[in-house]
Coordinates of N, CA and C in Angstrom, one line a residue:
X1 N 169.1 132.7 173.8 CA 170.4 132.8 173.2 C 170.2 133.3 171.8
X2 N 171.1 134.2 171.3 CA 171.0 134.7 170.0 C 171.5 133.7 169.0
X3 N 171.1 133.7 167.8 CA 171.6 132.8 166.7 C 173.1 132.9 166.6
X4 N 173.6 134.2 166.6 CA 175.1 134.4 166.4 C 175.9 133.7 167.5
X5 N 175.4 133.9 168.8 CA 176.1 133.3 169.9 C 176.1 131.8 169.8
X6 N 174.9 131.2 169.5 CA 174.8 129.8 169.5 C 175.6 129.2 168.3
X7 N 175.6 130.0 167.2 CA 176.4 129.5 166.1 C 177.9 129.4 166.5
X8 N 178.4 130.4 167.2 CA 179.8 130.3 167.6 C 180.1 129.2 168.5
X9 N 179.1 128.9 169.5 CA 179.3 127.8 170.4 C 179.3 126.5 169.6
X10 N 178.4 126.3 168.7 CA 178.3 125.1 167.9 C 179.6 124.9 167.1
X11 N 180.1 125.9 166.5 CA 181.4 125.8 165.7 C 182.5 125.4 166.6
X12 N 182.6 126.0 167.9 CA 183.6 125.6 168.8 C 183.5 124.2 169.2
X13 N 182.3 123.7 169.5 CA 182.0 122.3 169.9 C 182.5 121.4 168.8
X14 N 182.1 121.7 167.6 CA 182.5 120.9 166.4 C 184.0 120.8 166.3
X15 N 184.7 121.9 166.5 CA 186.1 121.9 166.4 C 186.8 121.1 167.5
X16 N 186.2 121.2 168.7 CA 186.8 120.5 169.9 C 186.6 119.0 169.7
X17 N 185.4 118.6 169.1 CA 185.1 117.2 169.0 C 185.6 116.6 167.6
X18 N 186.2 117.5 166.8 CA 186.7 117.2 165.5 C 185.6 116.6 164.6
X19 N 184.4 117.2 164.6 CA 183.3 116.8 163.8 C 183.2 117.7 162.6
X20 N 182.9 117.1 161.5 CA 182.7 117.9 160.3 C 181.6 117.3 159.5
X21 N 180.9 118.2 158.7 CA 179.8 117.7 157.9 C 180.4 116.9 156.7
X22 N 179.5 116.1 156.1 CA 179.9 115.3 155.0 C 180.6 116.2 153.9
X23 N 181.7 115.8 153.3 CA 182.4 116.6 152.3 C 181.5 116.7 151.1
X24 N 181.4 117.9 150.5 CA 180.4 118.2 149.4 C 180.5 117.2 148.3
X25 N 181.8 117.0 147.8 CA 181.9 116.1 146.6 C 181.4 114.7 146.8
X26 N 181.6 114.2 148.1 CA 181.2 112.9 148.4 C 179.7 112.8 148.4
X27 N 179.0 113.8 149.0 CA 177.6 113.9 149.1 C 176.9 114.0 147.8
X28 N 177.5 114.9 146.9 CA 177.0 115.2 145.6 C 177.1 113.9 144.7
X29 N 178.3 113.2 144.9 CA 178.5 111.9 144.1 C 177.4 110.9 144.5
X30 N 177.0 110.9 145.7 CA 175.9 110.0 146.2 C 174.6 110.3 145.5
X31 N 174.3 111.6 145.5 CA 173.0 112.0 144.8 C 173.1 111.8 143.3
X32 N 174.3 112.0 142.7 CA 174.5 111.9 141.3 C 174.2 110.5 140.8
X33 N 174.6 109.5 141.7 CA 174.3 108.1 141.3 C 172.9 107.9 141.1
X34 N 172.0 108.5 141.9 CA 170.6 108.4 141.8 C 170.2 109.1 140.5
X35 N 170.6 110.3 140.2 CA 170.3 111.0 139.0 C 170.8 110.4 137.8
X36 N 171.8 109.6 137.9 CA 172.4 108.9 136.7 C 171.7 107.5 136.5
X37 N 170.8 107.1 137.4 CA 170.1 105.9 137.3 C 171.0 104.7 137.6
X38 N 172.0 104.9 138.4 CA 173.0 103.8 138.7 C 172.4 103.0 139.9
X39 N 171.6 102.0 139.6 CA 170.9 101.3 140.6 C 171.9 100.5 141.5
X40 N 172.9 99.9 140.9 CA 173.8 99.1 141.7 C 174.6 100.0 142.7
X41 N 175.0 101.1 142.3 CA 175.7 102.0 143.2 C 174.8 102.5 144.4
X42 N 173.6 102.8 144.0 CA 172.6 103.3 145.1 C 172.3 102.1 146.1
X43 N 172.2 100.9 145.6 CA 171.9 99.8 146.5 C 173.0 99.6 147.5
X44 N 174.2 100.0 147.2 CA 175.3 99.9 148.1 C 175.3 100.9 149.2
X45 N 174.6 102.0 149.1 CA 174.6 103.0 150.1 C 173.2 103.1 150.8
X46 N 172.3 102.2 150.6 CA 171.0 102.2 151.3 C 171.3 102.1 152.8
X47 N 170.5 102.8 153.6 CA 170.7 102.8 155.0 C 170.0 101.6 155.7
X48 N 170.8 101.0 156.6 CA 170.2 100.0 157.4 C 169.0 100.6 158.3
X49 N 167.9 99.9 158.3 CA 166.7 100.5 158.9 C 166.8 100.5 160.5
X50 N 167.8 99.7 161.0 CA 168.0 99.7 162.4 C 169.1 100.8 162.9
X51 N 169.6 101.5 161.9 CA 170.7 102.5 162.2 C 170.0 103.8 162.4
X52 N 169.2 103.9 163.5 CA 168.4 105.1 163.7 C 169.2 106.2 164.3
X53 N 170.4 106.0 164.7 CA 171.2 107.0 165.3 C 172.1 107.7 164.2
X54 N 172.0 107.3 163.0 CA 172.8 107.7 161.9 C 173.0 109.2 161.8
X55 N 171.9 109.9 161.9 CA 171.9 111.4 161.7 C 172.2 112.2 163.0
X56 N 172.6 111.5 164.0 CA 172.8 112.2 165.3 C 174.2 112.7 165.6
X57 N 175.1 112.4 164.6 CA 176.5 112.9 164.8 C 176.7 114.2 163.9
X58 N 177.8 114.8 164.0 CA 178.1 116.0 163.3 C 178.2 115.8 161.8
X59 N 178.5 114.6 161.3 CA 178.8 114.4 159.9 C 177.6 114.8 159.0
X60 N 176.4 114.5 159.4 CA 175.2 114.8 158.6 C 174.5 116.0 159.1
X61 N 174.8 116.5 160.2 CA 174.1 117.7 160.7 C 172.9 117.3 161.6
X62 N 172.8 117.8 162.8 CA 171.7 117.5 163.6 C 170.7 118.6 163.5
X63 N 169.5 118.3 163.0 CA 168.5 119.3 162.7 C 167.4 119.4 163.8
X64 N 167.4 118.4 164.7 CA 166.5 118.4 165.8 C 167.0 117.5 166.9
X65 N 166.7 117.9 168.1 CA 167.1 117.0 169.3 C 166.2 115.8 169.4
X66 N 165.1 115.8 168.8 CA 164.2 114.7 168.7 C 164.6 113.7 167.6
X67 N 164.9 112.5 167.9 CA 165.4 111.5 166.9 C 164.5 111.4 165.7
X68 N 163.2 111.1 165.9 CA 162.3 110.9 164.8 C 162.2 112.2 164.0
X69 N 162.1 113.3 164.6 CA 161.9 114.6 163.9 C 163.2 114.9 163.1
X70 N 164.4 114.6 163.7 CA 165.6 114.8 163.0 C 165.7 114.0 161.7
X71 N 165.3 112.7 161.8 CA 165.3 111.8 160.6 C 164.3 112.3 159.6
X72 N 163.1 112.8 160.0 CA 162.1 113.4 159.1 C 162.7 114.6 158.3
X73 N 163.4 115.5 159.1 CA 164.0 116.6 158.4 C 165.0 116.2 157.3
X74 N 165.8 115.3 157.7 CA 166.8 114.8 156.7 C 166.1 114.2 155.5
X75 N 165.0 113.5 155.7 CA 164.3 112.9 154.6 C 163.8 114.0 153.7
X76 N 163.2 115.1 154.2 CA 162.7 116.1 153.4 C 163.8 116.8 152.6
X77 N 165.0 117.0 153.2 CA 166.1 117.6 152.6 C 166.6 116.8 151.4
X78 N 166.7 115.5 151.6 CA 167.1 114.6 150.6 C 166.1 114.5 149.4
X79 N 164.9 114.5 149.8 CA 163.8 114.5 148.7 C 163.9 115.7 147.8
X80 N 164.2 116.9 148.4 CA 164.3 118.1 147.7 C 165.5 118.1 146.7
X81 N 166.6 117.7 147.3 CA 167.8 117.6 146.4 C 167.7 116.6 145.3
X82 N 167.2 115.4 145.6 CA 167.1 114.4 144.6 C 166.1 114.8 143.5
X83 N 165.0 115.4 143.9 CA 164.0 115.8 142.9 C 164.6 116.8 141.9
X84 N 165.3 117.8 142.4 CA 165.8 118.9 141.6 C 166.9 118.3 140.7
X85 N 167.8 117.4 141.2 CA 168.8 116.9 140.4 C 168.3 116.0 139.2
X86 N 167.2 115.2 139.6 CA 166.6 114.3 138.6 C 165.9 115.2 137.5
X87 N 165.3 116.3 137.9 CA 164.6 117.1 136.9 C 165.7 117.7 135.9
X88 N 166.8 118.1 136.5 CA 167.9 118.7 135.7 C 168.5 117.6 134.7
X89 N 168.4 116.4 135.1 CA 169.0 115.3 134.3 C 167.9 114.7 133.4
X90 N 166.7 115.3 133.3 CA 165.7 114.9 132.3 C 164.5 114.2 132.8
X91 N 164.3 114.0 134.1 CA 163.0 113.4 134.6 C 161.9 114.4 134.4
X92 N 160.8 114.0 134.0 CA 159.7 114.9 133.8 C 159.4 115.6 135.1
X93 N 159.3 116.9 135.0 CA 159.1 117.8 136.2 C 157.9 117.4 137.0
X94 N 156.8 117.3 136.4 CA 155.6 117.0 137.2 C 155.7 115.6 137.9
X95 N 156.2 114.6 137.2 CA 156.4 113.3 137.8 C 157.4 113.4 139.0
X96 N 158.5 114.1 138.8 CA 159.5 114.2 139.9 C 158.9 114.8 141.1
X97 N 158.2 116.0 140.9 CA 157.7 116.7 142.1 C 156.5 116.0 142.7
X98 N 155.7 115.3 141.9 CA 154.6 114.5 142.5 C 155.1 113.3 143.3
X99 N 156.2 112.7 142.8 CA 156.8 111.6 143.6 C 157.3 112.1 144.9
X100 N 158.0 113.3 144.8 CA 158.6 113.9 146.1 C 157.5 114.2 147.1
X101 N 156.4 114.8 146.6 CA 155.3 115.2 147.5 C 154.7 113.9 148.1
X102 N 154.5 112.9 147.3 CA 153.9 111.7 147.7 C 154.7 111.0 148.8
X103 N 156.0 110.9 148.6 CA 156.9 110.3 149.6 C 157.0 111.1 150.9
X104 N 157.0 112.4 150.8 CA 157.0 113.3 152.0 C 155.7 113.1 152.8
X105 N 154.6 113.1 152.1 CA 153.3 112.9 152.7 C 153.2 111.6 153.4
X106 N 153.7 110.5 152.8 CA 153.7 109.2 153.4 C 154.7 109.1 154.6
X107 N 155.8 109.8 154.5 CA 156.8 109.8 155.6 C 156.1 110.5 156.8
X108 N 155.3 111.5 156.6 CA 154.7 112.3 157.6 C 153.7 111.4 158.4
X109 N 153.3 110.3 157.8 CA 152.3 109.5 158.5 C 153.0 108.4 159.4
X110 N 154.3 108.2 159.1 CA 155.0 107.1 159.8 C 155.4 107.5 161.3
X111 N 155.3 106.5 162.2 CA 155.5 106.9 163.6 C 156.8 106.3 164.2
X112 N 157.6 105.6 163.4 CA 158.9 105.1 163.9 C 160.0 105.5 163.0
X113 N 161.2 105.7 163.6 CA 162.4 106.0 162.8 C 162.7 104.9 161.8
X114 N 162.5 103.7 162.2 CA 162.8 102.5 161.3 C 162.0 102.6 160.1
X115 N 160.7 102.9 160.2 CA 159.8 102.9 159.0 C 160.2 104.1 158.1
X116 N 160.6 105.2 158.7 CA 161.0 106.4 157.9 C 162.3 106.0 157.1
X117 N 163.2 105.3 157.7 CA 164.4 104.9 157.0 C 164.1 103.9 155.9
X118 N 163.2 103.0 156.2 CA 162.8 102.1 155.1 C 162.1 102.8 153.9
X119 N 161.3 103.8 154.2 CA 160.7 104.5 153.2 C 161.7 105.4 152.4
X120 N 162.7 105.9 153.1 CA 163.8 106.6 152.5 C 164.5 105.8 151.5
X121 N 164.8 104.5 151.8 CA 165.4 103.6 150.9 C 164.5 103.4 149.7
X122 N 163.2 103.2 149.9 CA 162.2 103.1 148.8 C 162.3 104.3 147.9
X123 N 162.4 105.5 148.5 CA 162.4 106.7 147.7 C 163.6 106.7 146.8
X124 N 164.8 106.4 147.4 CA 166.0 106.4 146.6 C 165.9 105.5 145.4
X125 N 165.5 104.3 145.6 CA 165.4 103.3 144.5 C 164.3 103.7 143.5
X126 N 163.2 104.3 144.0 CA 162.2 104.7 143.0 C 162.7 105.8 142.1
X127 N 163.4 106.8 142.6 CA 163.9 107.8 141.7 C 165.0 107.2 140.8
X128 N 165.8 106.4 141.4 CA 166.9 105.8 140.6 C 166.3 105.0 139.4
X129 N 165.3 104.2 139.7 CA 164.6 103.4 138.6 C 164.1 104.3 137.5
X130 N 163.5 105.4 137.9 CA 162.9 106.3 136.9 C 164.0 106.9 136.1
X131 N 165.1 107.3 136.7 CA 166.2 107.8 135.9 C 166.8 106.8 135.0
X132 N 166.9 105.5 135.4 CA 167.5 104.4 134.6 C 166.6 104.2 133.4
X133 N 165.3 104.4 133.5 CA 164.4 104.1 132.5 C 164.3 105.2 131.4
X134 N 164.9 106.4 131.7 CA 164.9 107.5 130.7 C 165.6 107.1 129.4
X135 N 165.1 107.6 128.3 CA 165.9 107.4 127.1 C 167.2 108.1 127.1
X136 N 168.2 107.5 126.5 CA 169.5 108.1 126.4 C 169.5 109.3 125.4
X137 N 169.1 110.4 125.9 CA 168.7 111.5 125.0 C 169.9 112.3 124.4
X138 N 171.1 112.1 124.9 CA 172.2 112.8 124.4 C 172.7 112.5 123.0
X139 N 172.3 111.3 122.5 CA 172.7 110.9 121.2 C 171.7 111.2 120.1
X140 N 170.6 111.9 120.4 CA 169.6 112.2 119.5 C 169.7 113.6 118.9
X141 N 169.2 113.8 117.7 CA 169.1 115.1 117.0 C 168.1 116.0 117.7
X142 N 168.2 117.3 117.3 CA 167.3 118.2 117.9 C 165.8 117.9 117.6
X143 N 165.5 117.5 116.4 CA 164.1 117.2 116.1 C 163.6 116.0 116.9
X144 N 164.4 115.0 117.0 CA 164.0 113.8 117.8 C 163.8 114.1 119.3
X145 N 164.7 114.9 119.8 CA 164.6 115.3 121.2 C 163.4 116.1 121.4
X146 N 163.0 117.0 120.5 CA 161.8 117.8 120.6 C 160.6 116.8 120.6
X147 N 160.6 115.8 119.7 CA 159.5 114.9 119.6 C 159.4 114.1 120.9
X148 N 160.5 113.6 121.5 CA 160.5 112.9 122.7 C 159.9 113.7 123.9
X149 N 160.4 115.0 124.0 CA 159.9 115.9 125.0 C 158.4 116.1 124.9
X150 N 158.0 116.3 123.6 CA 156.5 116.6 123.4 C 155.7 115.4 123.8
X151 N 156.1 114.2 123.4 CA 155.4 113.0 123.8 C 155.3 112.8 125.3
X152 N 156.4 113.1 126.0 CA 156.5 112.9 127.5 C 155.6 113.9 128.2
X153 N 155.5 115.1 127.6 CA 154.6 116.1 128.2 C 153.1 115.9 127.9
X154 N 152.8 115.1 126.9 CA 151.4 114.9 126.5 C 151.0 113.4 126.5
X155 N 151.5 112.7 127.5 CA 151.2 111.2 127.5 C 149.8 110.9 127.9
X156 N 149.1 111.9 128.5 CA 147.7 111.7 128.9 C 146.7 112.0 127.8
X157 N 147.3 112.5 126.7 CA 146.4 112.9 125.6 C 146.4 111.9 124.5
X158 N 145.4 111.9 123.6 CA 145.4 111.0 122.4 C 146.2 111.6 121.3
X159 N 147.5 111.2 121.3 CA 148.4 111.7 120.3 C 148.9 110.6 119.4
X160 N 149.4 110.9 118.2 CA 149.9 110.0 117.3 C 151.0 110.7 116.5
X161 N 151.6 109.9 115.5 CA 152.7 110.5 114.8 C 152.3 111.8 114.0
X162 N 151.1 111.8 113.6 CA 150.6 113.0 112.8 C 150.5 114.2 113.7
X163 N 149.9 114.0 114.9 CA 149.8 115.2 115.8 C 151.1 115.7 116.4
X164 N 152.0 114.7 116.6 CA 153.4 115.1 117.1 C 154.1 115.9 116.0
X165 N 154.1 115.4 114.8 CA 154.8 116.1 113.7 C 154.2 117.5 113.4
X166 N 152.8 117.6 113.5 CA 152.1 118.8 113.3 C 152.5 119.8 114.4
X167 N 152.6 119.4 115.7 CA 152.9 120.2 116.8 C 154.3 120.8 116.6
X168 N 155.2 120.0 116.0 CA 156.6 120.4 115.9 C 156.8 121.2 114.6
X169 N 155.8 121.2 113.7 CA 156.0 121.8 112.4 C 156.9 121.1 111.5
X170 N 156.8 119.7 111.5 CA 157.7 118.9 110.7 C 156.8 118.0 109.8
X171 N 157.4 117.6 108.7 CA 156.7 116.6 107.8 C 156.6 115.3 108.5
X172 N 155.5 114.7 108.5 CA 155.3 113.4 109.3 C 156.2 112.3 108.8
X173 N 156.3 112.1 107.5 CA 157.2 111.1 107.0 C 158.6 111.3 107.3
X174 N 159.1 112.6 107.3 CA 160.5 112.9 107.6 C 160.7 112.6 109.1
X175 N 159.8 113.0 110.0 CA 160.0 112.8 111.4 C 159.9 111.3 111.7
X176 N 159.0 110.6 111.1 CA 158.9 109.1 111.4 C 160.2 108.4 111.0
X177 N 160.7 108.7 109.8 CA 161.9 108.1 109.4 C 163.1 108.4 110.3
X178 N 163.3 109.7 110.6 CA 164.3 110.2 111.5 C 164.2 109.5 112.9
X179 N 163.0 109.5 113.4 CA 162.8 109.0 114.8 C 163.1 107.5 114.8
X180 N 162.7 106.7 113.8 CA 163.0 105.3 113.7 C 164.5 105.0 113.6
X181 N 165.2 105.8 112.8 CA 166.6 105.5 112.6 C 167.4 105.8 113.8
X182 N 167.0 106.8 114.7 CA 167.8 107.2 115.8 C 167.4 106.4 117.1
X183 N 166.1 106.1 117.2 CA 165.7 105.4 118.5 C 165.5 103.9 118.3
X184 N 165.3 103.5 117.1 CA 165.1 102.1 116.8 C 163.6 101.7 117.0
X185 N 162.8 102.7 117.2 CA 161.3 102.4 117.4 C 160.5 103.5 116.6
X186 N 159.3 103.2 116.3 CA 158.5 104.2 115.6 C 158.0 105.2 116.6
X187 N 157.5 106.3 116.1 CA 156.9 107.3 116.9 C 155.7 106.7 117.7
X188 N 154.8 106.0 117.0 CA 153.7 105.4 117.6 C 154.1 104.4 118.7
X189 N 155.1 103.6 118.4 CA 155.6 102.7 119.4 C 156.2 103.3 120.6
X190 N 156.8 104.5 120.4 CA 157.4 105.2 121.5 C 156.3 105.8 122.4
X191 N 155.3 106.3 121.7 CA 154.1 106.9 122.4 C 153.4 105.8 123.3
X192 N 153.2 104.6 122.7 CA 152.6 103.5 123.4 C 153.4 103.2 124.7
X193 N 154.7 103.0 124.5 CA 155.6 102.6 125.6 C 155.6 103.7 126.7
X194 N 155.6 104.9 126.3 CA 155.6 106.0 127.3 C 154.3 106.0 128.1
X195 N 153.2 105.8 127.4 CA 151.9 105.8 128.1 C 151.9 104.6 129.1
X196 N 152.4 103.4 128.6 CA 152.4 102.2 129.5 C 153.3 102.4 130.7
X197 N 154.5 103.0 130.5 CA 155.4 103.3 131.6 C 154.7 104.2 132.6
X198 N 154.0 105.2 132.2 CA 153.4 106.1 133.1 C 152.2 105.4 133.8
X199 N 151.5 104.5 133.0 CA 150.4 103.8 133.6 C 150.9 102.8 134.7
X200 N 152.1 102.2 134.4 CA 152.7 101.3 135.4 C 153.1 102.1 136.7
X201 N 153.6 103.3 136.5 CA 153.9 104.1 137.7 C 152.7 104.4 138.5
X202 N 151.6 104.7 137.8 CA 150.3 104.9 138.6 C 149.8 103.7 139.3
X203 N 150.0 102.5 138.7 CA 149.6 101.3 139.4 C 150.5 101.0 140.6
X204 N 151.8 101.4 140.5 CA 152.7 101.2 141.7 C 152.3 102.1 142.9
X205 N 151.9 103.3 142.6 CA 151.7 104.3 143.7 C 150.2 104.5 144.0
X206 N 149.3 103.6 143.6 CA 147.9 103.7 144.0 C 147.4 102.3 144.2
X207 N 146.1 102.2 144.7 CA 145.5 100.9 144.7 C 144.1 101.0 144.0
X208 N 143.5 99.8 143.9 CA 142.3 99.7 143.0 C 141.2 100.6 143.6
X209 N 141.2 100.8 144.9 CA 140.1 101.6 145.4 C 140.2 103.1 145.1
X210 N 141.5 103.5 144.8 CA 141.8 104.9 144.5 C 141.7 105.1 143.0
X211 N 142.2 104.1 142.2 CA 142.4 104.3 140.8 C 142.3 102.9 140.1
X212 N 141.2 102.7 139.5 CA 141.0 101.4 138.8 C 141.7 101.3 137.5
X213 N 141.8 100.1 136.9 CA 142.4 99.9 135.6 C 141.6 100.7 134.5
X214 N 140.3 100.8 134.7 CA 139.4 101.6 133.8 C 139.8 103.0 133.9
X215 N 140.0 103.5 135.1 CA 140.4 104.9 135.3 C 141.7 105.2 134.6
X216 N 142.7 104.3 134.8 CA 144.0 104.5 134.2 C 143.9 104.5 132.6
X217 N 143.1 103.5 132.1 CA 143.0 103.4 130.7 C 142.4 104.7 130.1
X218 N 141.4 105.3 130.8 CA 140.8 106.5 130.3 C 141.7 107.7 130.4
X219 N 142.5 107.7 131.5 CA 143.4 108.9 131.8 C 144.5 109.0 130.8
X220 N 145.0 107.9 130.3 CA 146.1 107.9 129.3 C 145.6 107.8 127.9
X221 N 144.3 107.8 127.7 CA 143.8 107.9 126.4 C 143.8 106.6 125.6
X222 N 143.7 105.5 126.2 CA 143.6 104.2 125.5 C 142.2 104.0 125.0
X223 N 142.1 103.3 123.9 CA 140.8 103.1 123.3 C 139.7 102.5 124.2
X224 N 140.2 101.6 125.1 CA 139.3 100.9 126.0 C 140.1 100.3 127.1
X225 N 139.4 99.8 128.1 CA 140.1 99.1 129.2 C 140.7 97.8 128.7
X226 N 140.0 97.1 127.9 CA 140.5 95.8 127.4 C 141.7 96.0 126.5
X227 N 141.7 97.1 125.7 CA 142.8 97.4 124.8 C 144.1 97.7 125.7
X228 N 143.8 98.5 126.8 CA 144.9 98.8 127.7 C 145.5 97.6 128.3
X229 N 144.7 96.7 128.8 CA 145.1 95.5 129.4 C 145.9 94.6 128.5
X230 N 145.5 94.5 127.2 CA 146.2 93.7 126.2 C 147.6 94.3 125.9
X231 N 147.6 95.6 125.7 CA 148.9 96.2 125.5 C 149.9 96.2 126.7
X232 N 149.3 96.3 127.9 CA 150.1 96.3 129.1 C 150.7 94.9 129.3
X233 N 150.0 93.9 129.0 CA 150.5 92.5 129.1 C 151.5 92.2 128.1
X234 N 151.4 92.7 126.9 CA 152.4 92.6 125.8 C 153.7 93.2 126.2
X235 N 153.6 94.4 126.9 CA 154.8 95.1 127.3 C 155.5 94.6 128.5
X236 N 154.7 94.1 129.5 CA 155.3 93.7 130.8 C 155.2 92.2 131.1
X237 N 154.4 91.5 130.3 CA 154.2 90.1 130.6 C 153.2 89.8 131.7
X238 N 152.6 90.9 132.3 CA 151.6 90.9 133.4 C 150.4 91.7 133.0
X239 N 149.3 91.3 133.6 CA 148.1 92.2 133.5 C 148.3 93.4 134.4
X240 N 147.6 94.5 134.3 CA 147.7 95.6 135.2 C 147.5 95.2 136.7
X241 N 146.5 94.3 136.9 CA 146.2 93.9 138.2 C 147.4 93.1 138.8
X242 N 148.0 92.2 138.0 CA 149.1 91.4 138.5 C 150.3 92.3 138.8
X243 N 150.5 93.2 137.9 CA 151.6 94.2 138.1 C 151.5 95.0 139.4
X244 N 150.3 95.4 139.6 CA 150.0 96.2 140.9 C 150.2 95.4 142.1
X245 N 149.8 94.1 142.1 CA 150.0 93.2 143.3 C 151.5 93.0 143.5
X246 N 152.3 92.8 142.5 CA 153.7 92.5 142.7 C 154.5 93.7 143.0
X247 N 154.1 94.9 142.6 CA 155.0 96.1 142.7 C 154.4 97.2 143.6
X248 N 153.3 97.1 144.1 CA 152.6 98.2 144.7 C 153.4 98.7 145.9
X249 N 153.7 100.0 145.9 CA 154.3 100.7 147.0 C 153.3 101.3 147.9
X250 N 152.0 101.4 147.4 CA 151.0 101.8 148.3 C 150.7 100.8 149.4
X251 N 151.0 99.5 149.1 CA 150.8 98.5 150.1 C 151.9 98.7 151.2
X252 N 153.1 99.0 150.8 CA 154.1 99.3 151.8 C 153.7 100.5 152.7
X253 N 153.2 101.6 152.1 CA 152.8 102.7 152.8 C 151.7 102.4 153.9
X254 N 150.8 101.6 153.4 CA 149.7 101.2 154.4 C 150.2 100.4 155.5
X255 N 151.1 99.4 155.2 CA 151.6 98.6 156.3 C 152.5 99.3 157.2
X256 N 153.3 100.3 156.7 CA 154.1 101.1 157.6 C 153.3 102.0 158.5
X257 N 152.2 102.5 158.0 CA 151.3 103.4 158.8 C 150.7 102.6 159.9
X258 N 150.4 101.3 159.7 CA 149.8 100.5 160.7 C 150.8 100.0 161.7
X259 N 152.1 100.0 161.4 CA 153.1 99.4 162.3 C 153.2 100.3 163.5

């Protein structure tokens, strides 16, 4: 059957059964809640993991006759849309696309629709949490915004207030004073916090066999592993090992794969 003929038949069937796809503004509003970092709103729309027939009606579009494959396809579509919206709203591009790739890879390993839906919910909350943690950049001056963007792009390097101001072509004292007055923290303090946030993210999505604390300390340019552990505990109240045990999503992935 040709695509044109099948398209006409599908449209006729949808009309007869009064089925329509989700209205655009409603769907976009759902994704916008994620991009806006609205955790409470997102929690209200998480999918029940036993609702495996959710994507089998005309509202969401049926992408495959096979239930599991259909849910997989919807997962990939959602990951693509969410990633692009979050990047547009300020999430670091490499972080966003790496998260998307990781979740799609893990989804591909799962063998039940229930586990795919559970991972889907995990993905929604993970992106929402990242967006909620972003600095409120709209209230900052151009110089401070440039400094923030430079720091976020160079978190794995050994940078300080001098190297940031030099890269931007600004006087160090001027930038330090402006940055402090607008953000409430020093340039060095912001650098430290951004490095620790990125390190925490790595702890969540890896395990000790893949990436040790020493590896993470070296990757983000901390003076030593002990220095990294000390700063991490000051920031979070937990050691890196404790934080990994409490928050690790890699554990969820492994358990889901075994189910």
